[in-house]
Coordinates of C-alpha atoms and ligand atoms in Angstrom, one line a residue:
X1 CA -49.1 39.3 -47.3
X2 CA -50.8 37.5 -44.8
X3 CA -50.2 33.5 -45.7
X4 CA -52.8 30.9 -44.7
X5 CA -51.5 27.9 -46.1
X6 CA -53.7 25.0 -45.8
X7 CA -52.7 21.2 -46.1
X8 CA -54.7 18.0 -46.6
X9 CA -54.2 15.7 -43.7
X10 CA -54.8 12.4 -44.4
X11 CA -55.1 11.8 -40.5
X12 CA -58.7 13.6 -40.5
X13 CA -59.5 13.4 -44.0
X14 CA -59.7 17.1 -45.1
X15 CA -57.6 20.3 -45.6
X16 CA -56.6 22.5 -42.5
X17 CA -55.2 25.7 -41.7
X18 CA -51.5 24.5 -41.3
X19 CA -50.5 25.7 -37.6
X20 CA -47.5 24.3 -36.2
X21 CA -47.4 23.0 -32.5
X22 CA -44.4 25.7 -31.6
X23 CA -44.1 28.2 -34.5
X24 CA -41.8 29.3 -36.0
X25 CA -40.2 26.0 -35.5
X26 CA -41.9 23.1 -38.1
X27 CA -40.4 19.9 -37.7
X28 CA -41.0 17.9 -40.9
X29 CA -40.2 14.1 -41.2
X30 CA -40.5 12.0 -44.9
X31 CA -39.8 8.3 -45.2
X32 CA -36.8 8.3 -47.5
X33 CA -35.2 5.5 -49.4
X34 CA -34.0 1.5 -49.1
X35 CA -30.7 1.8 -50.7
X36 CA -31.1 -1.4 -53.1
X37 CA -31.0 -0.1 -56.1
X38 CA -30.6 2.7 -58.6
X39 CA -33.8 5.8 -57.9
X40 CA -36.7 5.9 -60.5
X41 CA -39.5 8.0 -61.3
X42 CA -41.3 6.5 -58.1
X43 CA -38.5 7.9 -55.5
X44 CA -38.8 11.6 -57.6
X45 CA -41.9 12.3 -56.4
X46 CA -41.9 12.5 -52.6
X47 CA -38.7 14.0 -52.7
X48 CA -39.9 16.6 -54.8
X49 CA -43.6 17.5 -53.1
X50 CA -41.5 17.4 -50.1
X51 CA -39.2 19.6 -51.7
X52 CA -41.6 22.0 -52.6
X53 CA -43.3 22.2 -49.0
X54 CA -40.0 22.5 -47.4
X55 CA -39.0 25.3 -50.0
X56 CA -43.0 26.9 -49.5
X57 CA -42.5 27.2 -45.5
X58 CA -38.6 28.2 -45.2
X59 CA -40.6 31.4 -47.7
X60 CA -43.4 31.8 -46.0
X61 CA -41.6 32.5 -42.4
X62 CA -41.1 29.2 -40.8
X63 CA -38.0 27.5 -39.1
X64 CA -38.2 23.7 -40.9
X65 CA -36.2 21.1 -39.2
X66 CA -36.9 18.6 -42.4
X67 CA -35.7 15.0 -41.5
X68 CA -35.6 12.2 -44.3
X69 CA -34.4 8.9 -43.0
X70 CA -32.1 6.1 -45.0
X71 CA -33.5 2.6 -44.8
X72 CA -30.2 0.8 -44.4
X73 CA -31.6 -2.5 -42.3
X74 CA -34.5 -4.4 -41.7
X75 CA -36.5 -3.7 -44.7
X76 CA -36.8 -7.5 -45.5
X77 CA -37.9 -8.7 -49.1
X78 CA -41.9 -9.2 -48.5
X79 CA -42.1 -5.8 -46.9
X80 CA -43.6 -8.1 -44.2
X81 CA -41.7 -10.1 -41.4
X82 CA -40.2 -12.9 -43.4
X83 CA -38.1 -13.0 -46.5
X84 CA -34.7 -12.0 -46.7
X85 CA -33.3 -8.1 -45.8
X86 CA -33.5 -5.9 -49.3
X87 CA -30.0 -5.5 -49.0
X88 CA -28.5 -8.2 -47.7
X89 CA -29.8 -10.1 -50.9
X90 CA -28.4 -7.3 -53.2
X91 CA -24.7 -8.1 -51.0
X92 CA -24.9 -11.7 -51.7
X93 CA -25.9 -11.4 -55.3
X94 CA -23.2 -8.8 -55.7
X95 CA -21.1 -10.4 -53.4
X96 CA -19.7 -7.6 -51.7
X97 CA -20.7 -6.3 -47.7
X98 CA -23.9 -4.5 -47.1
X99 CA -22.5 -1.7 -46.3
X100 CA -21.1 -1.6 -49.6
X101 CA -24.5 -1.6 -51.5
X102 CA -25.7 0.8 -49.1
X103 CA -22.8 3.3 -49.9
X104 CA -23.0 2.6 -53.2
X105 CA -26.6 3.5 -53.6
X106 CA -26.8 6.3 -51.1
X107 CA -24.3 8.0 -53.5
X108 CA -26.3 7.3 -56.5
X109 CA -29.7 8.7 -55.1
X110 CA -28.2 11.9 -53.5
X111 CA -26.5 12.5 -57.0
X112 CA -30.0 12.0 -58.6
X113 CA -31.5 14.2 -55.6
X114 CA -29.5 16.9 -56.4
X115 CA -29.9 16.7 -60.5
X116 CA -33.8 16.7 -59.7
X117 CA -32.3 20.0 -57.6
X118 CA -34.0 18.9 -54.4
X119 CA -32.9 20.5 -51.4
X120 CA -30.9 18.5 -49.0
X121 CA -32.4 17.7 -45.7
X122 CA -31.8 19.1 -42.3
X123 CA -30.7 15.6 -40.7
X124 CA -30.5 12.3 -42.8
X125 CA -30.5 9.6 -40.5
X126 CA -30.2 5.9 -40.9
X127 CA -31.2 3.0 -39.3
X128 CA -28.5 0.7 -38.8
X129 CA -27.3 4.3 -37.3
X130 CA -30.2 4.5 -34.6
X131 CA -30.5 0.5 -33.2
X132 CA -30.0 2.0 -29.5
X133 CA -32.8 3.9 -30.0
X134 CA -34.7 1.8 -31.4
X135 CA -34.4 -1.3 -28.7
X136 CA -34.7 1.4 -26.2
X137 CA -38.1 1.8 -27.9
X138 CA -39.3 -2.1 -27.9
X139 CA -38.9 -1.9 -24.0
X140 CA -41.0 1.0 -23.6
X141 CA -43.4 -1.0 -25.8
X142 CA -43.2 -4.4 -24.0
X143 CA -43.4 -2.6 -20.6
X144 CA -46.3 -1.1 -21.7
X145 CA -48.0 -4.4 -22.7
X146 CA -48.6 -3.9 -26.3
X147 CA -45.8 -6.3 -27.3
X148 CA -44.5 -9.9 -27.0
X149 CA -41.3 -11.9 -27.3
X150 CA -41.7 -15.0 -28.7
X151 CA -38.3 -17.2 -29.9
X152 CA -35.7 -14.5 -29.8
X153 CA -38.4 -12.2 -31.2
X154 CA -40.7 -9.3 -30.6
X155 CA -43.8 -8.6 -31.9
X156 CA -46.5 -5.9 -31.6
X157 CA -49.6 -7.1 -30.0
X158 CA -51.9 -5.4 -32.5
X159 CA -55.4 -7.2 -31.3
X160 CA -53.8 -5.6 -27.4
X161 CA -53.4 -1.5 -28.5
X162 CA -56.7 -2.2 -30.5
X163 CA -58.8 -2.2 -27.3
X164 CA -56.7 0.7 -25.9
X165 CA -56.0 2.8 -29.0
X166 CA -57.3 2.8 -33.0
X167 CA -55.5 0.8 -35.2
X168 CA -56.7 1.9 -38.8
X169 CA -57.4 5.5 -38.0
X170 CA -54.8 6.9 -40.2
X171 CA -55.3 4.1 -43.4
X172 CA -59.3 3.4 -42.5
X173 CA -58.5 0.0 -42.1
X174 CA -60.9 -2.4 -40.3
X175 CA -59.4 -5.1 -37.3
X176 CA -61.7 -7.3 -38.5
X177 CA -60.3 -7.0 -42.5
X178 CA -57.4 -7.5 -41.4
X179 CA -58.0 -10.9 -39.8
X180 CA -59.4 -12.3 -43.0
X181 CA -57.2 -10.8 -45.4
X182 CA -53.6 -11.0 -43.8
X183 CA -52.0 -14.2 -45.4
X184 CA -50.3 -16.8 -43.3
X185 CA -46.5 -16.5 -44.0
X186 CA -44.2 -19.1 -43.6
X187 CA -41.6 -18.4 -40.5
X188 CA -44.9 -16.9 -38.9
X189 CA -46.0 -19.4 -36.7
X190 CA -44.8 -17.6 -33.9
X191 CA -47.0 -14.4 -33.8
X192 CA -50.3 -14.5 -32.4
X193 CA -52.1 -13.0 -35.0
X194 CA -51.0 -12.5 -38.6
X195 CA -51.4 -8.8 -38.7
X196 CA -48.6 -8.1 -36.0
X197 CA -45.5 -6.5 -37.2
X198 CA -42.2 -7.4 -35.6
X199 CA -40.4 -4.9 -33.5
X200 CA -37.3 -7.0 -33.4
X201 CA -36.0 -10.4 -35.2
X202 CA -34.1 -12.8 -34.1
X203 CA -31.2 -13.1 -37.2
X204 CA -31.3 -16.5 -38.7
X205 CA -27.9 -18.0 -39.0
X206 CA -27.7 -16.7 -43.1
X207 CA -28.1 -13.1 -41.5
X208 CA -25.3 -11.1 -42.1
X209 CA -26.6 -7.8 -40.5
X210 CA -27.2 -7.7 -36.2
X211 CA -26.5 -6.8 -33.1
X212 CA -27.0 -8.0 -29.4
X213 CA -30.0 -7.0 -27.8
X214 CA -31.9 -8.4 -24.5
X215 CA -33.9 -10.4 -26.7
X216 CA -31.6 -12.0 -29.2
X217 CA -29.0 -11.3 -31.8
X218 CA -30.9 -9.7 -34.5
X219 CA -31.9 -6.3 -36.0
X220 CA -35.2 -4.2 -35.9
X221 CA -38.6 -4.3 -37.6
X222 CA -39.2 -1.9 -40.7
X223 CA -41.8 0.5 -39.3
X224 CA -39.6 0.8 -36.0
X225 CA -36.7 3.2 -37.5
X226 CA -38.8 5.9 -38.2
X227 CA -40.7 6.2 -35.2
X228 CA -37.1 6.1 -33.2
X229 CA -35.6 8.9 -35.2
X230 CA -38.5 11.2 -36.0
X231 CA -38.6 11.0 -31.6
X232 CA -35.0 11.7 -31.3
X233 CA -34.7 14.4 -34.0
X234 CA -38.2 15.9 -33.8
X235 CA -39.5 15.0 -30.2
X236 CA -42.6 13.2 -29.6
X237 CA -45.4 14.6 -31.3
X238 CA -44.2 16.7 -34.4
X239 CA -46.1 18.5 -37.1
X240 CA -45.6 17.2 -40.5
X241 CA -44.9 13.1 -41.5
X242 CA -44.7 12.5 -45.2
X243 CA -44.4 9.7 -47.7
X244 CA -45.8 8.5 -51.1
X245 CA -49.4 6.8 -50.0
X246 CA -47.7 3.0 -50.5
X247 CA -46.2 3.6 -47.1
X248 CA -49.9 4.6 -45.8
X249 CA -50.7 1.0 -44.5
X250 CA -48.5 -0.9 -42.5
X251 CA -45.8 1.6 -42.5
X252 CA -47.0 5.1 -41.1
X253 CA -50.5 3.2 -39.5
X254 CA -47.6 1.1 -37.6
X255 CA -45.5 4.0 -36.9
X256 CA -48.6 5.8 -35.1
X257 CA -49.6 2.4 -33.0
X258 CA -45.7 2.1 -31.8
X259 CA -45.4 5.8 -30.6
X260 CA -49.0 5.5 -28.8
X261 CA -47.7 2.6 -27.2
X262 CA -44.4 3.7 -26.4
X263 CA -45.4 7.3 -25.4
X264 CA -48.9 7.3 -24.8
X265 CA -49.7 9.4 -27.6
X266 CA -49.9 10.3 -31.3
X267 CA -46.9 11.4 -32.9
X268 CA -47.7 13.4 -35.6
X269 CA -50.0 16.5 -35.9
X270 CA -50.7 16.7 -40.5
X271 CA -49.7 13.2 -41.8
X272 CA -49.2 13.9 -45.8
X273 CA -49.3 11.6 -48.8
X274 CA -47.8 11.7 -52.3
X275 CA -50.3 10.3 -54.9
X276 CA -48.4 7.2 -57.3
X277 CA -46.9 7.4 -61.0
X278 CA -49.1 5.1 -62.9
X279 CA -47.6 3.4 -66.0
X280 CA -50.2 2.5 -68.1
X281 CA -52.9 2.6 -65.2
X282 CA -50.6 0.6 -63.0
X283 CA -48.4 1.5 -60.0
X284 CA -44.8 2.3 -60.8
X285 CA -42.5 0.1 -59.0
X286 CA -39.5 -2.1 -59.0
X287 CA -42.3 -5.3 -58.0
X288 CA -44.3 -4.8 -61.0
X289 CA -41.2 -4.5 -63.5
X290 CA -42.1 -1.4 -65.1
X291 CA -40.1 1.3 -63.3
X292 CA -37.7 3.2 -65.1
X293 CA -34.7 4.3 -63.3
X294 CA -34.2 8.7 -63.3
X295 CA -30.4 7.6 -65.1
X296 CA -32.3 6.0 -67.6
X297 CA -34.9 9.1 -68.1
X298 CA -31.9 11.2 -68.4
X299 CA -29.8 8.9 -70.7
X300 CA -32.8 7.8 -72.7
X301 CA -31.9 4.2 -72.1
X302 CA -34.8 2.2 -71.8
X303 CA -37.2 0.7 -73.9
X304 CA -39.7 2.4 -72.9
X305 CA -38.4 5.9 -73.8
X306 CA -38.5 7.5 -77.0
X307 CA -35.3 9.8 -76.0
X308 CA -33.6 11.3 -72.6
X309 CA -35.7 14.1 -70.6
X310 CA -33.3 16.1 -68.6
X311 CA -33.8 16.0 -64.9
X312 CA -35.7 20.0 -65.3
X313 CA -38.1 17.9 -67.9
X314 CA -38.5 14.9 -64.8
X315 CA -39.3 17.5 -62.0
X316 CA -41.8 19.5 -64.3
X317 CA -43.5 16.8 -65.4
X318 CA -44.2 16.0 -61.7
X319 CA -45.4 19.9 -60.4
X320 CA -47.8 19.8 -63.6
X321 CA -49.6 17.3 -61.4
X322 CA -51.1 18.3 -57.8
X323 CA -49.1 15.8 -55.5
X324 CA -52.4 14.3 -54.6
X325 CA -53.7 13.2 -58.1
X326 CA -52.2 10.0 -60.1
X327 CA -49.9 11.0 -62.6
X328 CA -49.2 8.6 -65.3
X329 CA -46.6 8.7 -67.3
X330 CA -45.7 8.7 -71.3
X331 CA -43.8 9.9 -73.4
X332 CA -46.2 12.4 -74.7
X333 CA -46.7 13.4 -71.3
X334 CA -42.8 13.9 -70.9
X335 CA -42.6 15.8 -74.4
X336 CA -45.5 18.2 -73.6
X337 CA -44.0 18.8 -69.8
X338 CA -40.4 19.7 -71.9
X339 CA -42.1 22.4 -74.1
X340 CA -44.4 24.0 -71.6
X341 CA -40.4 24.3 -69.3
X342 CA -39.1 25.9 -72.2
X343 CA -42.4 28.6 -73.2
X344 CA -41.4 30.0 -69.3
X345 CA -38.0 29.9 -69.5
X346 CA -38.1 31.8 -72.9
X347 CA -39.9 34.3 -71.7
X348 CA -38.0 34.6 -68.6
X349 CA -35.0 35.2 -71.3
X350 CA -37.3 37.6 -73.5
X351 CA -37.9 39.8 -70.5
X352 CA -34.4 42.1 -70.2
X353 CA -35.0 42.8 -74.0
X354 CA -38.5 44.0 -73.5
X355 CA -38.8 47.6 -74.6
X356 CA -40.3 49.3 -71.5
X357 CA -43.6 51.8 -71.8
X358 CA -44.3 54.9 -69.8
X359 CA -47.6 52.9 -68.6
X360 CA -48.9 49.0 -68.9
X361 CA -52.0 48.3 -70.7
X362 CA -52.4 45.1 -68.4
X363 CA -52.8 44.5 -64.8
X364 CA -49.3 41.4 -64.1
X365 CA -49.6 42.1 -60.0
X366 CA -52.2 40.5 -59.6
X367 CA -50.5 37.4 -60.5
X368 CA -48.5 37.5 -57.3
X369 CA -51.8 37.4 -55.1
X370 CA -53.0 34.1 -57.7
X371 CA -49.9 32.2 -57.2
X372 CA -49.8 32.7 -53.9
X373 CA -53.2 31.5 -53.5
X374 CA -52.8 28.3 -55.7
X375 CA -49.3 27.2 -52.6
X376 CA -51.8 28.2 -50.3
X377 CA -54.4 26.0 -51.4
X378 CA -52.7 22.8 -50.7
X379 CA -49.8 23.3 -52.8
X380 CA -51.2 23.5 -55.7
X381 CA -48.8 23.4 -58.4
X382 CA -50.2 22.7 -61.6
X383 CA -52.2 26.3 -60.5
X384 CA -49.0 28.1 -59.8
X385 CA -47.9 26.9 -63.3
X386 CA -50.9 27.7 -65.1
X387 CA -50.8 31.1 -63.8
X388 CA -46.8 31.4 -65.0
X389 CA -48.3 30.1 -69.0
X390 CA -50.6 33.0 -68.8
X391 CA -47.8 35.7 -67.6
X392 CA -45.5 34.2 -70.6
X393 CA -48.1 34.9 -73.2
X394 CA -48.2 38.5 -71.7
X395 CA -44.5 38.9 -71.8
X396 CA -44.6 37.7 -76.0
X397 CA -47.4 39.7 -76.4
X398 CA -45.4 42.3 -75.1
X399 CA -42.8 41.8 -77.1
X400 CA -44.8 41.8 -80.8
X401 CA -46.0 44.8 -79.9
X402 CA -49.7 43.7 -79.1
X403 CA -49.4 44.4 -74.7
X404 CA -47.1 47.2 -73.0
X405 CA -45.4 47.2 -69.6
X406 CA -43.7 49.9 -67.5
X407 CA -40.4 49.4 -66.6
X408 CA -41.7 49.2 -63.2
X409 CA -44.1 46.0 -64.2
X410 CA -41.2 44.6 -66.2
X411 CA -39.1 44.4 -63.0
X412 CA -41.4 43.5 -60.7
X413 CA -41.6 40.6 -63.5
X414 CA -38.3 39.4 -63.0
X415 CA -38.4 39.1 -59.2
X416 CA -42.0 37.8 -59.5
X417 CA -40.6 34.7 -61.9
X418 CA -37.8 34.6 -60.2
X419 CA -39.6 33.3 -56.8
X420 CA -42.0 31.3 -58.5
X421 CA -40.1 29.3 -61.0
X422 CA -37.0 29.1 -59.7
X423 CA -36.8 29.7 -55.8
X424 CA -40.6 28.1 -54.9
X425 CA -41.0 25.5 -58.1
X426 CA -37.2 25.1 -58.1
X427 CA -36.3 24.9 -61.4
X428 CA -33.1 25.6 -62.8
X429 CA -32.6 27.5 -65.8
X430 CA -30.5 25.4 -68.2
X431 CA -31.7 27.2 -71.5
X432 CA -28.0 28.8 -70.9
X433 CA -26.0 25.4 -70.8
X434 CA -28.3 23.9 -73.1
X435 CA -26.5 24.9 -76.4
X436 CA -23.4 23.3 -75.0
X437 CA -25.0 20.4 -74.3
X438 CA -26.1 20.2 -77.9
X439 CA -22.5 20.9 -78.8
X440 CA -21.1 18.3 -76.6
X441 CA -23.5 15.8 -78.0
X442 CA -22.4 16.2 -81.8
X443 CA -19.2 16.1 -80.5
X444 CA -19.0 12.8 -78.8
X445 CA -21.4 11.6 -82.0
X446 CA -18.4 12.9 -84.0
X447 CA -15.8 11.0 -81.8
X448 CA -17.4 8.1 -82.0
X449 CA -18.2 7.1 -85.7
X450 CA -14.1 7.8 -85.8
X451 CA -13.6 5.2 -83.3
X452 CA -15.9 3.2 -85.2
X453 CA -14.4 3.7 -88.7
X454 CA -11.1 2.5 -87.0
X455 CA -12.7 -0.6 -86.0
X456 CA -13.7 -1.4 -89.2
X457 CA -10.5 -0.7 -90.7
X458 CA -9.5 -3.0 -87.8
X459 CA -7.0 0.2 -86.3
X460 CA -7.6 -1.4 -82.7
X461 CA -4.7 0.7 -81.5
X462 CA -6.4 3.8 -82.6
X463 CA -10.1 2.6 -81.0
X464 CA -8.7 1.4 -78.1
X465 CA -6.9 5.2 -77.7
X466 CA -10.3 7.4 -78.1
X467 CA -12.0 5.0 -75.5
X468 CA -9.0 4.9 -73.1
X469 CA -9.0 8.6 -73.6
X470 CA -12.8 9.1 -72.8
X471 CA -12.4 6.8 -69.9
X472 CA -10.2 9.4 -68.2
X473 CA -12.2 12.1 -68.9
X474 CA -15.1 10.1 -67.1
X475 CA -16.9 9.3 -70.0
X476 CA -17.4 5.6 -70.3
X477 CA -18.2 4.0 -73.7
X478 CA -20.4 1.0 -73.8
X479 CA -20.6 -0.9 -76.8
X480 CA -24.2 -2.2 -78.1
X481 CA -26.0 -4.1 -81.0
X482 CA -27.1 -0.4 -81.2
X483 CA -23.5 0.8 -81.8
X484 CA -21.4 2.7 -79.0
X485 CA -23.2 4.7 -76.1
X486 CA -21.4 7.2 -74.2
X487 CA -22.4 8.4 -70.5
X488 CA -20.8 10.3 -68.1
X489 CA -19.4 8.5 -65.0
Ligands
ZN1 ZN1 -40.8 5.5 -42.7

């Protein structure tokens, strides 16, 4: 089957015929995470409509090079030029080295990555990895003329690349908006306008994290990292940039302005955008307070959850919504998303027990054509998915009797589900582990009202044992108003 997948590039504001520059090669870069804090529902989604692109074109033929950077340095409080770096301030609250948080973190998202079962990346570079690069890429600016040191400093001259270039074309932004609308932060005195983004800063005397450079001793601007690796690891102008719209404008409108400046032209061929998770109406995000960490969806730890939604539940929930549209989450939302999961993956189990018919009485090939057609079309999940609801009622019709399939239809079936669900959606089928689950969960339940009954017939030798116990195991109780709580390490 011939495959014309199109994508909507935010760049010119409609859907094209994806063609890469040098095919079959695709080189494919996403903004990945500051390694601050613990994932939520917010750092799901990108990961997994970028999951589902990189999974669509590996299928479809292509050769992906699929590069998703770690913000270690320079992504300073404000997300503007002042404030304090994200993760020196976790360091010195924690007081341990930055390095420290970063590991710590890194760990805990590529552990959440993999439970959402997100495909790792080709490369996953950092930034405190790629500072050559990235000075080497503030010369080429400043020789250029679109930048300009000032106090140990250097900024981008955005009012300079504006006469030469457009600065907005990617976000739509105006020049003359920005002039009116970009506050006056303090420590900004230097710059010549407000709306221009530093390239490097000099380290105050509190920073913890820099490094020599012509300029000063200091460490580089946010938007700079990814411009200096997606050029190292994808070349200059590369097909596909991603990210969840937030980063739209500064980030990825500053990321284009530095590689025109530095290179002389535009970097990237389809820019892509993640639509947010709404709570409520509003943005999900650690700013706003109302972001639930992915441990706490799976735990069911958080106030705002009625119970835990596995990590199948999580990335489900996300493909029932086209990656373009808001999608706002509740618990309803979360329930419905778990029992739709479980009508497919039912009928994926009631299919070897189907009695086979010398002929079918309904037409399920064409269903490979439709789903097809729905990736095609922009990735359109919640398509792909409604088509799957519609072969699952087929395959229980089947089953009372009411629909017959030939042996043939049946296995081409199983392969057809197969790709769809599980290699193209990526979901993993854990109807098989899920009784154990069930059974580990009495289990501990069982375990711990002993522990408790000890502790009320104050046996602290015995309570202390079952926890001490656990602990090795990996399972760490936590004691609560609640009662005990159990997690895995
Ligand atoms: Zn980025």
């Amino acid at each position: 089957m011939e495959h014309k997948l199109q994508i909507y590039n935010t760049l010119t504001r409609k859907k094209e015929v994806f063609q890469p520059i040098k095919p079959p090669h695709v080189g494919m870069y996403v903004c990945g995470p500051t390694v601050y804090g613990d994932a939520h529902l917010g750092h799901a989604r990108p990961a997994i409509t970028f999951d589902i692109l990189f999974r669509y074109l590996k299928h479809i033929g292509f050769k992906v090079r699929y590069v998703r950077n770690i913000t270690d340095v320079g992504h300073l409080v404000n997300d503007a030029d002042s404030g304090e770096d994200k993760i020196q301030k976790k360091a010195r609250l924690e007081e341990v080295e930055p390095m420290e948080i970063v590991k710590y973190y890194s760990d805990r998202y590529h552990a959440n990555m993999d439970q959402l079962n997100t495909l790792h990346p080709s490369i996953e570079p950092t930034a405190s990895g790629h500072i050559i690069e990235q000075m080497e890429m503030v010369k080429q600016i400043l020789q250029n003329g679109y930048a300009y040191e000032a106090e140990g400093s250097v900024y981008f001259d955005v009012e300079k690349y504006n006469k030469d270039y457009h600065y907005g074309k990617l976000s739509g932004r105006k020049i003359e908006e920005l002039i009116e609308n970009t506050r006056e932060l303090a420590g900004q005195e230097e710059k010549k306008n407000s709306f221009d983004f530093a390239l490097w800063k000099k380290a105050d005397p509190t920073h913890i994290m820099h490094w020599p450079s012509p300029w000063s001793e200091g460490y580089p601007g946010w938007h700079l990292e990814c411009s200096a690796m997606g050029k190292k690891y994808l070349g200059e102008t590369f097909d596909i940039h991603g990210g969840g719209m937030d980063l739209l404008f500064p980030h990825h409108e500053s990321e284009i302005a530095q590689a025109n400046a530095a290179n002389g032209h535009d970097p990237v061929k389809y820019w892509m955008h993640n639509n947010m998770i709404t709570v409520n109406g509003q943005k999900m995000g650690k700013s706003l307070n109302n972001f639930i960490t992915l441990d706490e969806f799976f735990s069911g730890n958080h106030k705002s959850l009625n119970r835990a939604y596995g990590p199948m539940v999580i990335r489900f929930f996300i493909l029932q919504a086209h990656y373009r549209s808001t999608l706002d989450f509740s618990n309803d939302a979360l329930e419905a998303a778990e029992k739709g999961l479980n009508r497919l993956l039912d009928a994926w189990h009631l299919l070897p027990e189907l009695h086979p018919s010398a002929e079918s009485s309904v037409d399920v090939r064409n269903y490979e054509t439709k789903c097809y057609e729905a990736m095609d079309d922009d990735l359109n999940t919640p398509m792909v998915i409604a088509h799957l609801f519609e072969v699952a009622k087929i395959i229980n019709q089947v089953n009372d009797g009411k629909e017959k399939l030939s042996e043939k239809d049946i296995d081409f079936l199983k392969s057809f589900i197969h790709t769809f669900l599980f290699d193209l959606l990526g979901m993993r089928d854990e109807k098989a582990s899920g009784d154990n689950n069930q059974v580990i969960d009495y289990l501990m339940e069982t375990i711990l009202s002993i522990r408790q009954n000890a502790k009320q017939n104050k046996d602290w030798a015995t309570a202390d044992k079952i926890r001490d116990d656990l602990t090795k195991l990996g399972i760490v109780i936590k004691d609560t108003k609640e009662g005990a709580k159990w997690s895995l390490k």
